[in-house]
Amino acid sequence: MKKSYLAHRVASLKPSGIRKFFDIVATMKDVISLGIGEPDFDTPDPILQAGLASLQRGETHYTSNSGVLALREALSENLQRLYGVSYDPISQLIITVGVSEALYLALTAVLNPGEEVLIPTPCFVAYQPEVILAGGVPVEIPSRFEDNFQPNLQALAEAVTPRTKAILIGYPNNPTGAVASRETLMEVLRIAEKHDLLVISDEIYDRLVYGIPHVCFASLPGAQERTLTLGGFSKDYAMTGWRIGYAAGPAETITGLLRIHQYTIMSAPTTAQAAALEALLNGEPHVQEMIAEYDRRRKLIVSGMNRLGLPTFEPRGAFYAFPKITASGMDEETFAQKLLEEERVAVVPGSAFGIGGEGFVRCSYATAYEKIEEALRRIERFMQRYG
Ligand SMILES: Cc1ncc(COP(=O)(O)O)c(C=O)c1O
């Protein structure tokens, strides 16, 4: 057999449970997908036009490594206005290729080999692999349905060891839709302070909250000096394909991120930076429109699932519902597989998102209202057979 040239840490990575599933979906017809984690909306036209105009002005070159200053200034103002946190656009902000890159930079910049990162799960599928790629050890702290998928504070506190370096949180949460309360986040901060840990807070869904405010972790008293805030444009502004996001934090840490970014990426896409600037300056009405439509779908899917005997906690953020499917008598993998084969509805098994996702499936409502209605009809038929 031919020798593998892959590094052990790469060879040990499992493929994403989501991709595996979508490779199958792509080969099927008439599937209603509740699986996709991206807005079904196209990027709002003024934002698109700003990207085009930038290209037409001949802005086809690299930007500064940290990103266009006007964009960093607008971001800084935005974070100040929305959350009362103050970041210096010169030294405390860096524009990245999505939150994906920001996360990679953050973990690579701070982790020494073998250092542990505590991660409340279920969580975004990239967290554990990115910690491993950065040489660290992910430690999963399962959250519970009974706690409305808030982080399990006792388990979090008990998981701290001398090797723990950071806590990585993501609220509003993918895949549960949970929004962490201010009180819970204050407790997370207390644990971080007690053990002198960094908190990496992925706030990519910050604007997608329904009827409750988003709490920016760095805005908690005393939090900013130990927090890296990661944010982006993919979800709030329907800009996944533009590949643009940012990291904000203490200057010394951001300098570390910048060093890696400089040598691996150079600068985030120039066109996307122009579009992102327009999004911040004039995108608000579009964000509000999308929030209103997501909210309508959220109510439909949550009440629909509960009516069908699939208990679903009310998600207050992002665009996911996370029904418990144990009434079907199946595990989440079998449920997702059979639902796809028999009724052509794609959902993602909750276990793809880490420990605590067993017995649940993720249903994205970033899909048309009518399609969600039809998906619910199909799931109803399915549950009549298996429920
Ligand atoms: C919680 C979370 N963080 C980060 C990302 C990656 O986003 P980006 O497109 O900014 O790289 C996603 C995408 O699904 C996500 O759900």
mmCIF file of C-alpha atoms and ligand atoms in Angstrom:
data_model
loop_
_atom_site.group_PDB
_atom_site.id
_atom_site.type_symbol
_atom_site.label_atom_id
_atom_site.label_comp_id
_atom_site.label_asym_id
_atom_site.label_seq_id
_atom_site.Cartn_x
_atom_site.Cartn_y
_atom_site.Cartn_z
ATOM 1 C CA MET A 1 0.000 0.000 0.000
ATOM 2 C CA LYS A 2 1.217 3.485 -0.801
ATOM 3 C CA LYS A 3 2.412 5.475 2.186
ATOM 4 C CA SER A 4 0.204 8.376 3.353
ATOM 5 C CA TYR A 5 1.906 11.750 3.427
ATOM 6 C CA LEU A 6 -0.795 13.252 5.619
ATOM 7 C CA ALA A 7 0.095 14.576 9.041
ATOM 8 C CA HIS A 8 -1.460 12.512 11.852
ATOM 9 C CA ARG A 9 -3.645 15.387 13.020
ATOM 10 C CA VAL A 10 -5.091 15.761 9.515
ATOM 11 C CA ALA A 11 -5.497 12.043 8.885
ATOM 12 C CA SER A 12 -7.397 11.756 12.179
ATOM 13 C CA LEU A 13 -10.058 14.311 11.199
ATOM 14 C CA LYS A 14 -13.475 12.885 10.417
ATOM 15 C CA PRO A 15 -15.295 14.256 7.373
ATOM 16 C CA SER A 16 -18.117 16.644 8.257
ATOM 17 C CA GLY A 17 -21.372 14.795 8.958
ATOM 18 C CA ILE A 18 -23.152 17.504 7.000
ATOM 19 C CA ARG A 19 -21.208 17.176 3.769
ATOM 20 C CA LYS A 20 -21.559 13.404 3.700
ATOM 21 C CA PHE A 21 -25.293 13.837 3.828
ATOM 22 C CA PHE A 22 -25.458 16.540 1.194
ATOM 23 C CA ASP A 23 -23.470 14.522 -1.266
ATOM 24 C CA ILE A 24 -26.398 12.077 -1.173
ATOM 25 C CA VAL A 25 -29.025 14.858 -1.388
ATOM 26 C CA ALA A 26 -27.328 16.278 -4.472
ATOM 27 C CA THR A 27 -28.020 13.062 -6.383
ATOM 28 C CA MET A 28 -31.783 13.074 -5.595
ATOM 29 C CA LYS A 29 -34.772 14.849 -7.168
ATOM 30 C CA ASP A 30 -37.699 16.617 -5.481
ATOM 31 C CA VAL A 31 -35.918 16.916 -2.142
ATOM 32 C CA ILE A 32 -36.987 19.655 0.271
ATOM 33 C CA SER A 33 -33.842 20.605 2.056
ATOM 34 C CA LEU A 34 -34.037 21.759 5.643
ATOM 35 C CA GLY A 35 -30.397 20.905 5.838
ATOM 36 C CA ILE A 36 -28.611 23.904 4.484
ATOM 37 C CA GLY A 37 -27.002 26.349 6.902
ATOM 38 C CA GLU A 38 -27.116 29.390 4.678
ATOM 39 C CA PRO A 39 -29.692 32.047 3.822
ATOM 40 C CA ASP A 40 -31.938 31.245 0.871
ATOM 41 C CA PHE A 41 -32.000 35.000 0.131
ATOM 42 C CA ASP A 42 -29.605 36.408 -2.424
ATOM 43 C CA THR A 43 -27.345 39.226 -1.269
ATOM 44 C CA PRO A 44 -29.482 42.430 -1.199
ATOM 45 C CA ASP A 45 -29.049 44.376 -4.419
ATOM 46 C CA PRO A 46 -27.370 47.564 -3.068
ATOM 47 C CA ILE A 47 -24.693 45.401 -1.441
ATOM 48 C CA LEU A 48 -24.186 43.498 -4.679
ATOM 49 C CA GLN A 49 -23.956 46.783 -6.613
ATOM 50 C CA ALA A 50 -21.323 48.083 -4.195
ATOM 51 C CA GLY A 51 -19.202 45.033 -4.985
ATOM 52 C CA LEU A 52 -19.643 45.548 -8.717
ATOM 53 C CA ALA A 53 -18.873 49.267 -8.472
ATOM 54 C CA SER A 54 -15.686 48.489 -6.595
ATOM 55 C CA LEU A 55 -14.558 46.188 -9.399
ATOM 56 C CA GLN A 56 -15.446 48.815 -11.993
ATOM 57 C CA ARG A 57 -13.377 51.400 -10.145
ATOM 58 C CA GLY A 58 -10.461 49.077 -10.721
ATOM 59 C CA GLU A 59 -10.186 47.922 -7.124
ATOM 60 C CA THR A 60 -8.742 44.608 -8.141
ATOM 61 C CA HIS A 61 -5.690 44.666 -5.901
ATOM 62 C CA TYR A 62 -4.747 43.487 -2.413
ATOM 63 C CA THR A 63 -5.877 45.662 0.468
ATOM 64 C CA SER A 64 -3.967 46.270 3.675
ATOM 65 C CA ASN A 65 -3.448 42.992 5.559
ATOM 66 C CA SER A 66 -5.901 44.030 8.266
ATOM 67 C CA GLY A 67 -8.501 45.026 5.690
ATOM 68 C CA VAL A 68 -9.728 48.334 4.273
ATOM 69 C CA LEU A 69 -9.606 50.953 7.034
ATOM 70 C CA ALA A 70 -13.043 52.386 6.157
ATOM 71 C CA LEU A 71 -14.560 48.948 6.735
ATOM 72 C CA ARG A 72 -12.778 48.507 10.055
ATOM 73 C CA GLU A 73 -13.958 51.973 11.106
ATOM 74 C CA ALA A 74 -17.550 51.173 10.136
ATOM 75 C CA LEU A 75 -17.360 47.869 12.034
ATOM 76 C CA SER A 76 -15.966 49.575 15.086
ATOM 77 C CA GLU A 77 -18.821 52.116 15.013
ATOM 78 C CA ASN A 78 -21.337 49.349 14.493
ATOM 79 C CA LEU A 79 -20.112 47.320 17.484
ATOM 80 C CA GLN A 80 -20.124 50.463 19.596
ATOM 81 C CA ARG A 81 -23.644 51.410 18.539
ATOM 82 C CA LEU A 82 -25.155 47.927 18.866
ATOM 83 C CA TYR A 83 -23.369 46.586 21.929
ATOM 84 C CA GLY A 84 -21.475 49.479 23.528
ATOM 85 C CA VAL A 85 -18.105 47.798 22.985
ATOM 86 C CA SER A 86 -15.231 49.877 21.809
ATOM 87 C CA TYR A 87 -12.609 48.482 19.419
ATOM 88 C CA ASP A 88 -9.779 50.506 17.930
ATOM 89 C CA PRO A 89 -10.080 50.011 14.139
ATOM 90 C CA ILE A 90 -6.300 50.179 13.709
ATOM 91 C CA SER A 91 -5.087 47.719 16.317
ATOM 92 C CA GLN A 92 -8.061 45.685 17.516
ATOM 93 C CA LEU A 93 -9.877 44.608 14.355
ATOM 94 C CA ILE A 94 -8.938 42.411 11.449
ATOM 95 C CA ILE A 95 -11.013 41.564 8.364
ATOM 96 C CA THR A 96 -10.955 37.866 7.504
ATOM 97 C CA VAL A 97 -12.202 35.363 4.948
ATOM 98 C CA GLY A 98 -15.397 34.649 6.854
ATOM 99 C CA VAL A 99 -15.698 33.592 10.455
ATOM 100 C CA SER A 100 -14.170 30.329 9.260
ATOM 101 C CA GLU A 101 -10.812 32.026 8.813
ATOM 102 C CA ALA A 102 -11.222 34.133 11.953
ATOM 103 C CA LEU A 103 -11.759 30.948 13.955
ATOM 104 C CA TYR A 104 -8.756 29.258 12.398
ATOM 105 C CA LEU A 105 -6.563 32.295 13.081
ATOM 106 C CA ALA A 106 -7.796 32.624 16.655
ATOM 107 C CA LEU A 107 -7.148 28.999 17.544
ATOM 108 C CA THR A 108 -3.832 28.796 15.733
ATOM 109 C CA ALA A 109 -2.632 32.028 17.315
ATOM 110 C CA VAL A 110 -3.418 31.085 20.897
ATOM 111 C CA LEU A 111 -3.022 27.317 21.279
ATOM 112 C CA ASN A 112 0.183 25.576 22.262
ATOM 113 C CA PRO A 113 0.296 21.833 21.556
ATOM 114 C CA GLY A 114 -2.010 19.893 23.871
ATOM 115 C CA GLU A 115 -3.856 22.891 25.299
ATOM 116 C CA GLU A 116 -7.549 22.312 25.822
ATOM 117 C CA VAL A 117 -10.508 24.289 24.576
ATOM 118 C CA LEU A 118 -13.862 23.852 26.301
ATOM 119 C CA ILE A 119 -16.725 23.838 23.822
ATOM 120 C CA PRO A 120 -20.401 23.727 24.763
ATOM 121 C CA THR A 121 -22.012 21.306 22.322
ATOM 122 C CA PRO A 122 -23.943 20.744 20.094
ATOM 123 C CA CYS A 123 -22.022 23.352 18.102
ATOM 124 C CA PHE A 124 -20.930 24.392 14.614
ATOM 125 C CA VAL A 125 -19.218 21.410 12.969
ATOM 126 C CA ALA A 126 -15.890 23.186 12.457
ATOM 127 C CA TYR A 127 -15.091 23.924 16.105
ATOM 128 C CA GLN A 128 -13.615 20.579 17.143
ATOM 129 C CA PRO A 129 -11.642 19.978 13.897
ATOM 130 C CA GLU A 130 -10.228 23.497 13.952
ATOM 131 C CA VAL A 131 -9.016 23.042 17.523
ATOM 132 C CA ILE A 132 -7.322 19.788 16.469
ATOM 133 C CA LEU A 133 -5.754 21.444 13.401
ATOM 134 C CA ALA A 134 -4.369 24.141 15.673
ATOM 135 C CA GLY A 135 -2.697 21.443 17.806
ATOM 136 C CA GLY A 136 -5.165 21.703 20.688
ATOM 137 C CA VAL A 137 -7.595 19.311 22.316
ATOM 138 C CA PRO A 138 -11.346 19.981 22.084
ATOM 139 C CA VAL A 139 -13.293 19.170 25.235
ATOM 140 C CA GLU A 140 -17.015 18.892 24.594
ATOM 141 C CA ILE A 141 -19.448 20.074 27.255
ATOM 142 C CA PRO A 142 -22.908 18.845 26.256
ATOM 143 C CA SER A 143 -25.858 21.179 26.742
ATOM 144 C CA ARG A 144 -29.313 19.782 27.450
ATOM 145 C CA PHE A 145 -32.765 20.138 25.995
ATOM 146 C CA GLU A 146 -34.107 20.522 29.571
ATOM 147 C CA ASP A 147 -31.881 23.591 30.000
ATOM 148 C CA ASN A 148 -33.059 25.105 26.702
ATOM 149 C CA PHE A 149 -29.592 24.318 25.351
ATOM 150 C CA GLN A 150 -27.920 26.925 27.532
ATOM 151 C CA PRO A 151 -24.306 26.003 28.329
ATOM 152 C CA ASN A 152 -24.052 23.557 31.224
ATOM 153 C CA LEU A 153 -22.209 25.770 33.696
ATOM 154 C CA GLN A 154 -21.461 23.148 36.288
ATOM 155 C CA ALA A 155 -19.986 20.765 33.711
ATOM 156 C CA LEU A 156 -18.041 23.665 32.206
ATOM 157 C CA ALA A 157 -16.519 24.614 35.555
ATOM 158 C CA GLU A 158 -15.684 20.995 36.342
ATOM 159 C CA ALA A 159 -13.973 20.437 32.995
ATOM 160 C CA VAL A 160 -11.271 23.053 33.611
ATOM 161 C CA THR A 161 -7.792 21.529 33.994
ATOM 162 C CA PRO A 162 -4.310 23.078 34.162
ATOM 163 C CA ARG A 163 -4.162 22.585 30.374
ATOM 164 C CA THR A 164 -7.341 24.562 29.625
ATOM 165 C CA LYS A 165 -6.601 27.652 27.547
ATOM 166 C CA ALA A 166 -9.924 28.867 26.231
ATOM 167 C CA ILE A 167 -13.689 28.523 26.109
ATOM 168 C CA LEU A 168 -15.221 28.598 22.636
ATOM 169 C CA ILE A 169 -18.880 29.596 22.528
ATOM 170 C CA GLY A 170 -21.289 30.306 19.698
ATOM 171 C CA TYR A 171 -24.600 32.074 20.468
ATOM 172 C CA PRO A 172 -27.060 32.411 18.814
ATOM 173 C CA ASN A 173 -26.266 28.762 18.391
ATOM 174 C CA ASN A 174 -25.911 26.562 15.369
ATOM 175 C CA PRO A 175 -27.562 23.966 15.494
ATOM 176 C CA THR A 176 -30.010 24.534 18.382
ATOM 177 C CA GLY A 177 -31.026 28.159 17.808
ATOM 178 C CA ALA A 178 -30.430 28.850 21.513
ATOM 179 C CA VAL A 179 -29.508 32.360 22.567
ATOM 180 C CA ALA A 180 -27.472 32.416 25.770
ATOM 181 C CA SER A 181 -28.930 34.663 28.447
ATOM 182 C CA ARG A 182 -26.935 37.488 29.966
ATOM 183 C CA GLU A 183 -26.894 35.680 33.343
ATOM 184 C CA THR A 184 -25.526 32.500 31.786
ATOM 185 C CA LEU A 185 -22.846 34.412 29.895
ATOM 186 C CA MET A 186 -21.898 36.217 33.122
ATOM 187 C CA GLU A 187 -21.339 32.802 34.713
ATOM 188 C CA VAL A 188 -19.200 31.721 31.755
ATOM 189 C CA LEU A 189 -17.193 34.902 32.269
ATOM 190 C CA ARG A 190 -16.750 34.127 35.983
ATOM 191 C CA ILE A 191 -15.330 30.699 35.118
ATOM 192 C CA ALA A 192 -12.997 32.301 32.556
ATOM 193 C CA GLU A 193 -11.862 34.908 35.085
ATOM 194 C CA LYS A 194 -11.322 32.397 37.848
ATOM 195 C CA HIS A 195 -8.994 30.310 35.662
ATOM 196 C CA ASP A 196 -7.638 33.120 33.519
ATOM 197 C CA LEU A 197 -9.031 31.707 30.265
ATOM 198 C CA LEU A 198 -9.579 33.336 26.905
ATOM 199 C CA VAL A 199 -13.136 33.327 25.566
ATOM 200 C CA ILE A 200 -13.599 32.995 21.834
ATOM 201 C CA SER A 201 -17.135 34.109 21.056
ATOM 202 C CA ASP A 202 -18.492 33.289 17.602
ATOM 203 C CA GLU A 203 -21.299 35.798 17.107
ATOM 204 C CA ILE A 204 -21.934 35.249 13.415
ATOM 205 C CA TYR A 205 -25.734 35.145 13.978
ATOM 206 C CA ASP A 206 -25.762 38.248 16.205
ATOM 207 C CA ARG A 207 -28.456 40.086 14.248
ATOM 208 C CA LEU A 208 -30.704 37.070 13.759
ATOM 209 C CA VAL A 209 -32.573 37.122 17.066
ATOM 210 C CA TYR A 210 -36.321 37.060 17.523
ATOM 211 C CA GLY A 211 -37.835 39.188 20.236
ATOM 212 C CA ILE A 212 -34.828 39.146 22.563
ATOM 213 C CA PRO A 213 -31.575 41.075 22.443
ATOM 214 C CA HIS A 214 -28.250 39.562 21.475
ATOM 215 C CA VAL A 215 -25.675 39.933 24.229
ATOM 216 C CA CYS A 216 -22.184 40.520 22.879
ATOM 217 C CA PHE A 217 -19.888 38.601 25.238
ATOM 218 C CA ALA A 218 -17.209 41.311 25.148
ATOM 219 C CA SER A 219 -19.762 43.864 26.392
ATOM 220 C CA LEU A 220 -20.050 42.121 29.785
ATOM 221 C CA PRO A 221 -18.227 44.034 32.518
ATOM 222 C CA GLY A 222 -14.537 43.102 32.490
ATOM 223 C CA ALA A 223 -14.901 40.662 29.581
ATOM 224 C CA GLN A 224 -13.315 42.550 26.720
ATOM 225 C CA GLU A 225 -9.692 42.043 27.759
ATOM 226 C CA ARG A 226 -10.092 38.234 27.605
ATOM 227 C CA THR A 227 -12.455 37.943 24.647
ATOM 228 C CA LEU A 228 -12.032 37.450 20.949
ATOM 229 C CA THR A 229 -15.257 38.403 19.179
ATOM 230 C CA LEU A 230 -15.749 36.724 15.818
ATOM 231 C CA GLY A 231 -18.401 38.044 13.489
ATOM 232 C CA GLY A 232 -19.364 38.110 9.891
ATOM 233 C CA PHE A 233 -21.633 38.949 7.043
ATOM 234 C CA SER A 234 -22.546 35.490 5.707
ATOM 235 C CA LYS A 235 -25.743 35.035 7.691
ATOM 236 C CA ASP A 236 -26.948 38.511 8.731
ATOM 237 C CA TYR A 237 -26.553 39.964 5.237
ATOM 238 C CA ALA A 238 -26.937 36.788 3.134
ATOM 239 C CA MET A 239 -23.344 36.997 1.902
ATOM 240 C CA THR A 240 -21.978 33.456 2.318
ATOM 241 C CA GLY A 241 -20.282 33.382 -1.082
ATOM 242 C CA TRP A 242 -18.442 36.661 -0.602
ATOM 243 C CA ARG A 243 -16.323 35.100 2.153
ATOM 244 C CA ILE A 244 -15.989 37.954 4.572
ATOM 245 C CA GLY A 245 -15.874 38.247 8.362
ATOM 246 C CA TYR A 246 -13.798 39.713 11.158
ATOM 247 C CA ALA A 247 -12.136 39.213 14.513
ATOM 248 C CA ALA A 248 -12.024 41.845 17.243
ATOM 249 C CA GLY A 249 -10.071 41.656 20.468
ATOM 250 C CA PRO A 250 -7.155 42.935 22.524
ATOM 251 C CA ALA A 251 -4.401 44.430 20.342
ATOM 252 C CA GLU A 252 -1.756 41.901 21.375
ATOM 253 C CA THR A 253 -3.955 38.934 20.429
ATOM 254 C CA ILE A 254 -5.141 40.534 17.198
ATOM 255 C CA THR A 255 -1.487 41.104 16.229
ATOM 256 C CA GLY A 256 -0.992 37.348 16.574
ATOM 257 C CA LEU A 257 -3.960 36.631 14.323
ATOM 258 C CA LEU A 258 -2.724 39.204 11.840
ATOM 259 C CA ARG A 259 0.678 37.563 11.616
ATOM 260 C CA ILE A 260 -0.845 34.239 10.511
ATOM 261 C CA HIS A 261 -3.337 35.984 8.214
ATOM 262 C CA GLN A 262 -0.476 37.936 6.615
ATOM 263 C CA TYR A 263 1.424 34.792 5.697
ATOM 264 C CA THR A 264 -1.513 32.609 4.679
ATOM 265 C CA ILE A 265 -4.195 34.886 3.203
ATOM 266 C CA MET A 266 -2.607 38.350 2.707
ATOM 267 C CA SER A 267 -5.943 40.157 2.717
ATOM 268 C CA ALA A 268 -9.648 39.318 2.566
ATOM 269 C CA PRO A 269 -11.243 39.660 -0.894
ATOM 270 C CA THR A 270 -11.228 43.323 -1.954
ATOM 271 C CA THR A 271 -14.626 43.216 -3.674
ATOM 272 C CA ALA A 272 -16.219 41.589 -0.654
ATOM 273 C CA GLN A 273 -14.801 44.286 1.615
ATOM 274 C CA ALA A 274 -16.483 46.998 -0.482
ATOM 275 C CA ALA A 275 -19.766 45.086 -0.366
ATOM 276 C CA ALA A 276 -19.454 44.537 3.409
ATOM 277 C CA LEU A 277 -18.928 48.272 3.924
ATOM 278 C CA GLU A 278 -22.162 48.981 2.062
ATOM 279 C CA ALA A 279 -23.904 46.311 4.158
ATOM 280 C CA LEU A 280 -22.865 48.060 7.374
ATOM 281 C CA LEU A 281 -23.691 51.549 6.153
ATOM 282 C CA ASN A 282 -27.024 50.918 4.423
ATOM 283 C CA GLY A 283 -27.990 47.273 4.880
ATOM 284 C CA GLU A 284 -30.240 47.613 7.937
ATOM 285 C CA PRO A 285 -33.644 47.627 6.150
ATOM 286 C CA HIS A 286 -32.668 44.414 4.351
ATOM 287 C CA VAL A 287 -31.589 42.775 7.593
ATOM 288 C CA GLN A 288 -34.931 43.712 9.165
ATOM 289 C CA GLU A 289 -36.859 42.288 6.202
ATOM 290 C CA MET A 290 -34.994 38.990 6.377
ATOM 291 C CA ILE A 291 -35.437 38.779 10.166
ATOM 292 C CA ALA A 292 -39.200 39.266 9.775
ATOM 293 C CA GLU A 293 -39.417 36.473 7.213
ATOM 294 C CA TYR A 294 -37.207 34.088 9.232
ATOM 295 C CA ASP A 295 -39.393 34.773 12.253
ATOM 296 C CA ARG A 296 -42.545 33.807 10.331
ATOM 297 C CA ARG A 297 -40.929 30.540 9.251
ATOM 298 C CA ARG A 298 -39.561 29.915 12.729
ATOM 299 C CA LYS A 299 -43.045 30.022 14.209
ATOM 300 C CA LEU A 300 -44.358 27.713 11.490
ATOM 301 C CA ILE A 301 -41.675 25.076 11.913
ATOM 302 C CA VAL A 302 -41.576 25.085 15.710
ATOM 303 C CA SER A 303 -45.355 24.811 16.112
ATOM 304 C CA GLY A 304 -45.474 22.246 13.283
ATOM 305 C CA MET A 305 -42.832 19.978 14.826
ATOM 306 C CA ASN A 306 -44.395 20.147 18.275
ATOM 307 C CA ARG A 307 -47.807 19.324 16.787
ATOM 308 C CA LEU A 308 -46.322 16.249 15.090
ATOM 309 C CA GLY A 309 -45.026 14.929 18.403
ATOM 310 C CA LEU A 310 -41.425 16.020 17.840
ATOM 311 C CA PRO A 311 -40.703 18.212 20.886
ATOM 312 C CA THR A 312 -38.909 21.356 19.778
ATOM 313 C CA PHE A 313 -37.509 23.963 22.103
ATOM 314 C CA GLU A 314 -38.258 27.506 20.940
ATOM 315 C CA PRO A 315 -35.140 28.804 19.196
ATOM 316 C CA ARG A 316 -34.680 32.539 19.700
ATOM 317 C CA GLY A 317 -31.843 33.040 17.245
ATOM 318 C CA ALA A 318 -30.081 31.933 14.026
ATOM 319 C CA PHE A 319 -32.320 29.996 11.586
ATOM 320 C CA TYR A 320 -32.460 26.469 12.992
ATOM 321 C CA ALA A 321 -34.992 24.358 14.843
ATOM 322 C CA PHE A 322 -33.731 21.302 16.723
ATOM 323 C CA PRO A 323 -36.558 18.800 17.225
ATOM 324 C CA LYS A 324 -36.204 15.746 19.411
ATOM 325 C CA ILE A 325 -37.004 12.739 17.253
ATOM 326 C CA THR A 326 -36.877 9.870 19.742
ATOM 327 C CA ALA A 327 -40.684 9.388 19.479
ATOM 328 C CA SER A 328 -39.988 7.880 16.047
ATOM 329 C CA GLY A 329 -38.168 4.987 17.707
ATOM 330 C CA MET A 330 -35.104 5.738 15.605
ATOM 331 C CA ASP A 331 -31.741 7.275 16.288
ATOM 332 C CA GLU A 332 -31.002 10.583 14.549
ATOM 333 C CA GLU A 333 -28.914 9.027 11.748
ATOM 334 C CA THR A 334 -31.601 6.485 10.851
ATOM 335 C CA PHE A 335 -34.322 9.136 11.110
ATOM 336 C CA ALA A 336 -32.506 11.486 8.733
ATOM 337 C CA GLN A 337 -31.671 8.678 6.327
ATOM 338 C CA LYS A 338 -35.207 7.226 6.196
ATOM 339 C CA LEU A 339 -36.874 10.644 6.022
ATOM 340 C CA LEU A 340 -34.716 11.457 3.047
ATOM 341 C CA GLU A 341 -35.284 8.137 1.295
ATOM 342 C CA GLU A 342 -38.996 7.820 2.007
ATOM 343 C CA GLU A 343 -40.253 11.413 2.025
ATOM 344 C CA ARG A 344 -37.449 13.336 0.382
ATOM 345 C CA VAL A 345 -36.926 15.775 3.209
ATOM 346 C CA ALA A 346 -33.330 16.498 4.185
ATOM 347 C CA VAL A 347 -32.472 17.267 7.800
ATOM 348 C CA VAL A 348 -29.112 16.877 9.533
ATOM 349 C CA PRO A 349 -28.550 14.334 12.328
ATOM 350 C CA GLY A 350 -27.905 16.199 15.578
ATOM 351 C CA SER A 351 -24.880 14.035 16.378
ATOM 352 C CA ALA A 352 -23.020 15.763 13.507
ATOM 353 C CA PHE A 353 -22.747 18.724 15.908
ATOM 354 C CA GLY A 354 -21.110 16.906 18.789
ATOM 355 C CA ILE A 355 -22.107 15.281 22.048
ATOM 356 C CA GLY A 356 -25.604 16.277 23.171
ATOM 357 C CA GLY A 357 -27.011 16.196 19.644
ATOM 358 C CA GLU A 358 -28.015 12.530 19.836
ATOM 359 C CA GLY A 359 -31.762 12.066 19.468
ATOM 360 C CA PHE A 360 -32.204 15.388 17.643
ATOM 361 C CA VAL A 361 -32.083 16.627 14.061
ATOM 362 C CA ARG A 362 -31.271 20.104 12.787
ATOM 363 C CA CYS A 363 -33.864 21.705 10.528
ATOM 364 C CA SER A 364 -32.897 24.951 8.883
ATOM 365 C CA TYR A 365 -35.708 27.388 8.164
ATOM 366 C CA ALA A 366 -33.573 29.358 5.723
ATOM 367 C CA THR A 367 -35.890 27.985 3.077
ATOM 368 C CA ALA A 368 -39.188 29.234 1.612
ATOM 369 C CA TYR A 369 -42.306 29.247 3.824
ATOM 370 C CA GLU A 370 -44.241 27.076 1.349
ATOM 371 C CA LYS A 371 -41.456 24.524 1.262
ATOM 372 C CA ILE A 372 -41.494 24.308 5.043
ATOM 373 C CA GLU A 373 -45.269 23.728 4.892
ATOM 374 C CA GLU A 374 -44.761 20.900 2.413
ATOM 375 C CA ALA A 375 -41.882 19.454 4.471
ATOM 376 C CA LEU A 376 -44.172 19.389 7.517
ATOM 377 C CA ARG A 377 -46.831 17.512 5.514
ATOM 378 C CA ARG A 378 -44.244 14.947 4.504
ATOM 379 C CA ILE A 379 -42.912 14.606 8.053
ATOM 380 C CA GLU A 380 -46.486 14.152 9.270
ATOM 381 C CA ARG A 381 -46.904 11.179 6.890
ATOM 382 C CA PHE A 382 -43.571 9.821 8.078
ATOM 383 C CA MET A 383 -44.536 10.109 11.739
ATOM 384 C CA GLN A 384 -47.875 8.421 11.060
ATOM 385 C CA ARG A 385 -45.845 5.397 9.983
ATOM 386 C CA TYR A 386 -43.243 5.509 12.735
ATOM 387 C CA GLY A 387 -44.509 7.673 15.583
HETATM 388 C C1 LIG B 1 -21.702 29.202 14.026
HETATM 389 C C2 LIG B 1 -21.007 29.418 12.728
HETATM 390 N N1 LIG B 1 -19.788 29.996 12.715
HETATM 391 C C3 LIG B 1 -19.120 30.190 11.571
HETATM 392 C C4 LIG B 1 -19.639 29.818 10.351
HETATM 393 C C5 LIG B 1 -18.820 30.079 9.110
HETATM 394 O O1 LIG B 1 -19.199 31.274 8.547
HETATM 395 P P1 LIG B 1 -18.418 32.060 7.419
HETATM 396 O O2 LIG B 1 -19.253 31.952 6.188
HETATM 397 O O3 LIG B 1 -18.356 33.483 7.930
HETATM 398 O O4 LIG B 1 -17.071 31.467 7.268
HETATM 399 C C6 LIG B 1 -20.895 29.218 10.306
HETATM 400 C C7 LIG B 1 -21.465 28.757 9.024
HETATM 401 O O5 LIG B 1 -22.361 27.938 8.969
HETATM 402 C C8 LIG B 1 -21.598 29.013 11.521
HETATM 403 O O6 LIG B 1 -22.816 28.447 11.545
#
